[in-house]
PDB file of C-alpha atoms in Angstrom:
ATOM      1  CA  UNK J 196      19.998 -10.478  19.754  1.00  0.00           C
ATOM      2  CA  UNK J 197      17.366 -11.741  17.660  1.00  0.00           C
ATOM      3  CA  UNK J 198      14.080  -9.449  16.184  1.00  0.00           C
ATOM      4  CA  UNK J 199      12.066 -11.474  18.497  1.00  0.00           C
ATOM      5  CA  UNK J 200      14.133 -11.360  21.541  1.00  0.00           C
ATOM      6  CA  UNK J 201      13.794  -7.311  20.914  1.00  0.00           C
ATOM      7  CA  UNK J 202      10.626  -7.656  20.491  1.00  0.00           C
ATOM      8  CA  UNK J 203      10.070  -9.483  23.633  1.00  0.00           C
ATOM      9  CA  UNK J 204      12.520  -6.489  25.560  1.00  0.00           C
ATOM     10  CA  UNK J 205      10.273  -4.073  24.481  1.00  0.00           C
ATOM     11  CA  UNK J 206       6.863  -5.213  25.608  1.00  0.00           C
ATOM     12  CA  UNK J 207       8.099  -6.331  29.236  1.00  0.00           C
ATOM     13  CA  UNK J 208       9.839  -2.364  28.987  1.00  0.00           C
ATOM     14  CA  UNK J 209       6.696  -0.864  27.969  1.00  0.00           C
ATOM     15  CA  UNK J 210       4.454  -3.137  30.581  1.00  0.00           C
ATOM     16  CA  UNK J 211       6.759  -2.524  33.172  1.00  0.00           C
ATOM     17  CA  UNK J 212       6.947   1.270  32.702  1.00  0.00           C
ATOM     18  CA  UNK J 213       3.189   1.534  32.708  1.00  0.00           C
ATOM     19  CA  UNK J 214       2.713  -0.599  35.908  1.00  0.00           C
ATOM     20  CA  UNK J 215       5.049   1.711  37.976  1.00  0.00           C
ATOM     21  CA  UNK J 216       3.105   4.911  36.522  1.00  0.00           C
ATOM     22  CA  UNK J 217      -0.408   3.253  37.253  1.00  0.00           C
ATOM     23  CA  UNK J 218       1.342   2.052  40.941  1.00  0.00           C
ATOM     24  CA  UNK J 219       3.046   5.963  41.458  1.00  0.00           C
ATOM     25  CA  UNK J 220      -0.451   7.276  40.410  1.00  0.00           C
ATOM     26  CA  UNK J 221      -2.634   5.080  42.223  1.00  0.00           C
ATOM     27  CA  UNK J 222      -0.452   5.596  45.587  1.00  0.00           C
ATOM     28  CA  UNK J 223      -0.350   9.252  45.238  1.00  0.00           C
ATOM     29  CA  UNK J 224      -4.049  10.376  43.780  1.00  0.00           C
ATOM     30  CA  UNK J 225      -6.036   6.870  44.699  1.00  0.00           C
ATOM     31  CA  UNK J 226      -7.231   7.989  47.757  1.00  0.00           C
ATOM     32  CA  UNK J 227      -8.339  11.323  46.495  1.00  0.00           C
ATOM     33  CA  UNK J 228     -10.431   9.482  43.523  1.00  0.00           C
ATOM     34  CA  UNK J 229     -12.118   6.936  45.586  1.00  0.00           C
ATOM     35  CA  UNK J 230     -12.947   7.985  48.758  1.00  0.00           C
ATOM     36  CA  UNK J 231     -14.865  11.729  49.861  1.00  0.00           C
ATOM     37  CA  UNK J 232     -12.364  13.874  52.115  1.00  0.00           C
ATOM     38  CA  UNK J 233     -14.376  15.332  54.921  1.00  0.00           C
ATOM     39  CA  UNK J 234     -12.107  18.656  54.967  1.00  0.00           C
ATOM     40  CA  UNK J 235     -11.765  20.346  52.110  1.00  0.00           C
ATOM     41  CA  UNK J 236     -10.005  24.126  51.034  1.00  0.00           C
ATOM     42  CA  UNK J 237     -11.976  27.246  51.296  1.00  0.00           C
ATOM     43  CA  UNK J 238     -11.406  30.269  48.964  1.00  0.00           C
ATOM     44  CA  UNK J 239     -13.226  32.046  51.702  1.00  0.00           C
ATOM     45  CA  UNK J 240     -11.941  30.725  55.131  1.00  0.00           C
ATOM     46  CA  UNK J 241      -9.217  28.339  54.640  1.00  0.00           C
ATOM     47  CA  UNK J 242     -10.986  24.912  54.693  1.00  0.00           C
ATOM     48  CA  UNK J 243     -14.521  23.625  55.792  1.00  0.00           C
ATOM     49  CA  UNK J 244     -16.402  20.370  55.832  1.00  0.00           C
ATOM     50  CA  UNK J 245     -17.696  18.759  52.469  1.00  0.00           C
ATOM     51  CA  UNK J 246     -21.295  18.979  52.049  1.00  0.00           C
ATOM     52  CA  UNK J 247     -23.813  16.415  51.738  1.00  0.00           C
ATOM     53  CA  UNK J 248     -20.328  14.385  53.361  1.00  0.00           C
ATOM     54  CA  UNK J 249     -21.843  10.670  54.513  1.00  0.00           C
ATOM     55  CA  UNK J 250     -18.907   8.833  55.226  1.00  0.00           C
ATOM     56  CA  UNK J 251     -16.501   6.956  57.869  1.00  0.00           C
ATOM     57  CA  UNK J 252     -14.044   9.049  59.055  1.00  0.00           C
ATOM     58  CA  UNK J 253     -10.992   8.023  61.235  1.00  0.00           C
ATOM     59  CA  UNK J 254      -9.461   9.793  64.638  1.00  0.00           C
ATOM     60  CA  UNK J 255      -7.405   8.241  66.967  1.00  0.00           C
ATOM     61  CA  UNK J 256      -7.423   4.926  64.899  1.00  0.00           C
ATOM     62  CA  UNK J 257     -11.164   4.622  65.355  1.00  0.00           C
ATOM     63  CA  UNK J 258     -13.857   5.093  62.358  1.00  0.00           C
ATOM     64  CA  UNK J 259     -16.754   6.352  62.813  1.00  0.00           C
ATOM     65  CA  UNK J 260     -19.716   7.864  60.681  1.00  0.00           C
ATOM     66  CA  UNK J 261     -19.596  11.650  59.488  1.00  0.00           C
ATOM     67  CA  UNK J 262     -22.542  13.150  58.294  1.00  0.00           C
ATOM     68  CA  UNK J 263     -22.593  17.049  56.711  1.00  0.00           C
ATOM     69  CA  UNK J 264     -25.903  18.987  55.450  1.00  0.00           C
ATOM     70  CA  UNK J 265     -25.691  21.051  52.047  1.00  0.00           C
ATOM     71  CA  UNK J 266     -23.680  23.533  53.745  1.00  0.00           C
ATOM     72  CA  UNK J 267     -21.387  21.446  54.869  1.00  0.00           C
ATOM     73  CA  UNK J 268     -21.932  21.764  58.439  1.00  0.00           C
ATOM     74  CA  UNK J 269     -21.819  19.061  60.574  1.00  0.00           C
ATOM     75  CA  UNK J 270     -25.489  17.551  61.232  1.00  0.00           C
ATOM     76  CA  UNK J 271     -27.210  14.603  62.051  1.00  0.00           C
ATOM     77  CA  UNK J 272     -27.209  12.623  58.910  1.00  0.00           C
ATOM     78  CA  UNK J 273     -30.388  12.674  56.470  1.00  0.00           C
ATOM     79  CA  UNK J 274     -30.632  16.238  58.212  1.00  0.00           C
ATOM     80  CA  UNK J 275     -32.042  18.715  55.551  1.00  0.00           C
ATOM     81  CA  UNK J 276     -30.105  22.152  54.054  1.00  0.00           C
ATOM     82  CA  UNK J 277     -31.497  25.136  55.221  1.00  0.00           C
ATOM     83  CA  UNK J 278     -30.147  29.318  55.503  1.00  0.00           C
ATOM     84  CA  UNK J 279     -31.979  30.561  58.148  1.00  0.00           C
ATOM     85  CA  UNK J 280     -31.449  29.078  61.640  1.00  0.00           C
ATOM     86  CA  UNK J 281     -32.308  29.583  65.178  1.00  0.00           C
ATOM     87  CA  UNK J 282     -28.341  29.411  66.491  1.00  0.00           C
ATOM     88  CA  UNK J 283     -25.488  29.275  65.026  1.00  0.00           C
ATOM     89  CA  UNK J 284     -22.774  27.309  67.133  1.00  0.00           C
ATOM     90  CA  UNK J 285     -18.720  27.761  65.850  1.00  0.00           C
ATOM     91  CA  UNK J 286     -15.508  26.739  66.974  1.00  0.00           C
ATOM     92  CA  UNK J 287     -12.427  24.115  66.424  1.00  0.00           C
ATOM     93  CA  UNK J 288     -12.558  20.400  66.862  1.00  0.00           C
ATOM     94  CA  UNK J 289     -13.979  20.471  70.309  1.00  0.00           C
ATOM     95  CA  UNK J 290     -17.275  21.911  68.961  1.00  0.00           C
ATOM     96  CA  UNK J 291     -16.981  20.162  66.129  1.00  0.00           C
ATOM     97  CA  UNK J 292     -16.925  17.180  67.895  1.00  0.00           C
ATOM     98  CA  UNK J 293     -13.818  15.537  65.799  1.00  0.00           C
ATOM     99  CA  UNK J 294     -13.520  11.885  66.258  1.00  0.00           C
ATOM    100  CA  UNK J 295     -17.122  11.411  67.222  1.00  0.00           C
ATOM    101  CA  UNK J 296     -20.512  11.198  65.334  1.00  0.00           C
ATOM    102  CA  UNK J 297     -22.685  14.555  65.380  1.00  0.00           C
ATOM    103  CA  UNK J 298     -25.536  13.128  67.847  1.00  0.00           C
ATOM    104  CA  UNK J 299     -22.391  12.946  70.755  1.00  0.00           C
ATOM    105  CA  UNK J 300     -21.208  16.595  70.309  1.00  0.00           C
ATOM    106  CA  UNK J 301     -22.760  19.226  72.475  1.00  0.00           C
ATOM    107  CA  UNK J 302     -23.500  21.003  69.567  1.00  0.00           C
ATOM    108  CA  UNK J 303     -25.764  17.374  68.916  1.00  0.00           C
ATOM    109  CA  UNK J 304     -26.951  17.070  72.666  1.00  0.00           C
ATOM    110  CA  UNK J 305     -28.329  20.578  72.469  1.00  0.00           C
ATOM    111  CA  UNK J 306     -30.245  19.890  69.023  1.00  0.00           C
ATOM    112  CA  UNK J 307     -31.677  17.104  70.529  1.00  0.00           C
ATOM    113  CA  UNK J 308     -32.720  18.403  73.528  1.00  0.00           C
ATOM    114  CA  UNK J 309     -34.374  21.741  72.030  1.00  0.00           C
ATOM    115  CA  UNK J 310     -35.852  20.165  68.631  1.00  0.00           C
ATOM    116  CA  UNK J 311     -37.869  22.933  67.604  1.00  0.00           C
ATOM    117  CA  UNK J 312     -34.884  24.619  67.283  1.00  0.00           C
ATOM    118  CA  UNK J 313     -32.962  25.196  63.548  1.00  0.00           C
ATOM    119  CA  UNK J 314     -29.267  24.760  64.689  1.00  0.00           C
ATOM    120  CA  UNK J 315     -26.186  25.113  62.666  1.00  0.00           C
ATOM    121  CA  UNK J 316     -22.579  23.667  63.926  1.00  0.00           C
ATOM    122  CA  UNK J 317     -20.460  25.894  61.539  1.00  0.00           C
ATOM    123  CA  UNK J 318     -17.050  24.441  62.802  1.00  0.00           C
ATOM    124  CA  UNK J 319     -14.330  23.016  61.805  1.00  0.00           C
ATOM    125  CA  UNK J 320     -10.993  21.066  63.706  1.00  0.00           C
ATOM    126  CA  UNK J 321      -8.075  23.847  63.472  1.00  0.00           C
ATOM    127  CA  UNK J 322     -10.527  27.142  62.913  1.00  0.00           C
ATOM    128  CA  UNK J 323      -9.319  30.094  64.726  1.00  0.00           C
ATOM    129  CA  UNK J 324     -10.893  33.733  65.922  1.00  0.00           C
ATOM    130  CA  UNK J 325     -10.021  35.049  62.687  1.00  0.00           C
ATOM    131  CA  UNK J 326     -11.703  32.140  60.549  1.00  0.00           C
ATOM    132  CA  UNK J 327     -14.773  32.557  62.701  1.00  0.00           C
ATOM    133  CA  UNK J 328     -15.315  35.951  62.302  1.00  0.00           C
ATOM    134  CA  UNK J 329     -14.413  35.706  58.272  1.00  0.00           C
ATOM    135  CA  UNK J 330     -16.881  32.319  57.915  1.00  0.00           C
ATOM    136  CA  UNK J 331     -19.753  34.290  59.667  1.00  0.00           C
ATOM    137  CA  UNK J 332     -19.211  37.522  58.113  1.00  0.00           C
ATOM    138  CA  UNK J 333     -19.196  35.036  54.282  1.00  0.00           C
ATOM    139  CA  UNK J 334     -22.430  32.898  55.404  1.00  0.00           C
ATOM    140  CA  UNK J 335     -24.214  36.025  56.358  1.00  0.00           C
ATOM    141  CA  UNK J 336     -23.315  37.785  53.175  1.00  0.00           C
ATOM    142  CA  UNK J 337     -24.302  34.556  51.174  1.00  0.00           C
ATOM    143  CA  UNK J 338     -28.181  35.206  52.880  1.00  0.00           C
ATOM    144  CA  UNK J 339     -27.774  32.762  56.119  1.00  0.00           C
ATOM    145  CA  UNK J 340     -29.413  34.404  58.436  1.00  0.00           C
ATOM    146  CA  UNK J 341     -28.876  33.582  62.517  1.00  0.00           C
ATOM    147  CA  UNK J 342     -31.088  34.509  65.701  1.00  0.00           C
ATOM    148  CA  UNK J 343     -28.126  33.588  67.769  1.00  0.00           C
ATOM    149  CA  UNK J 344     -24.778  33.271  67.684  1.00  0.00           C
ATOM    150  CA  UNK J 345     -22.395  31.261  70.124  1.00  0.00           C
ATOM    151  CA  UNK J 346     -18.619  31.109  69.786  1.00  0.00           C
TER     152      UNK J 346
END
């Protein structure tokens, strides 16, 4: 085999090589690096939303818009970051309102009904009694105050 021939080897070796590592990273990481994950870990409580999330999310095979305030509670999107609120609503995915946008949860029919109001929807799809009482008892030590609170 010739210098050249080698020569040759080598590159399509060394092109190849880095093609499957760029492919192995892209397929395993990719998604991490270019899109926002609505759900993230919690040092505190497990996991909770992202904040200032404004992105499609999917459920059931159908995308639709997720919006999340500072805090990272669901909101209305554009809707601003406050501590104090009026009520505090938590629970799992069904108060949460998974696979829907904000303004078609009850926690999002009630805000718009009582607009005055500061409310906070403080859950989370797969939150349980325990992470309720230990994400109230963390905002309230973190200086969110609540008039109300509805489990």
């Amino acid at each position: 085999m010739s210098a050249s021939q080698r020569k040759i080897i080598s590159i399509v070796s060394i092109c190849s090589i880095s093609l499957a590592l760029l492919l192995l990273i892209d397929f395993f990481f990719g998604h991490k690096i270019t899109h926002p994950r609505l759900r993230i870990p919690h040092k505190a409580y497990h996991h909770s939303h992202s904040s200032n999330f404004d992105n499609l999310d999917k459920w059931g095979g159908v995308r639709y818009r997720v919006c999340t305030d500072g805090n990272g509670f669901k909101s209305a999107c554009g809707t601003k970051t406050f501590k104090i609120f009026d009520i505090g609503i938590i629970g799992d995915s069904f108060t949460a309102g998974t696979g829907i946008p904000y303004e078609d949860t009850f926690v999002g029919i009630i805000a718009n009904a009582n607009l005055s109001l500061r409310i906070a929807n403080l859950a989370v799809g797969s939150y349980s009694p325990t992470i309720y009482l230990t994400k109230v008892q963390n905002l309230i030590d973190n200086g969110f105050k609540f008039d109300r609170l509805h489990v």
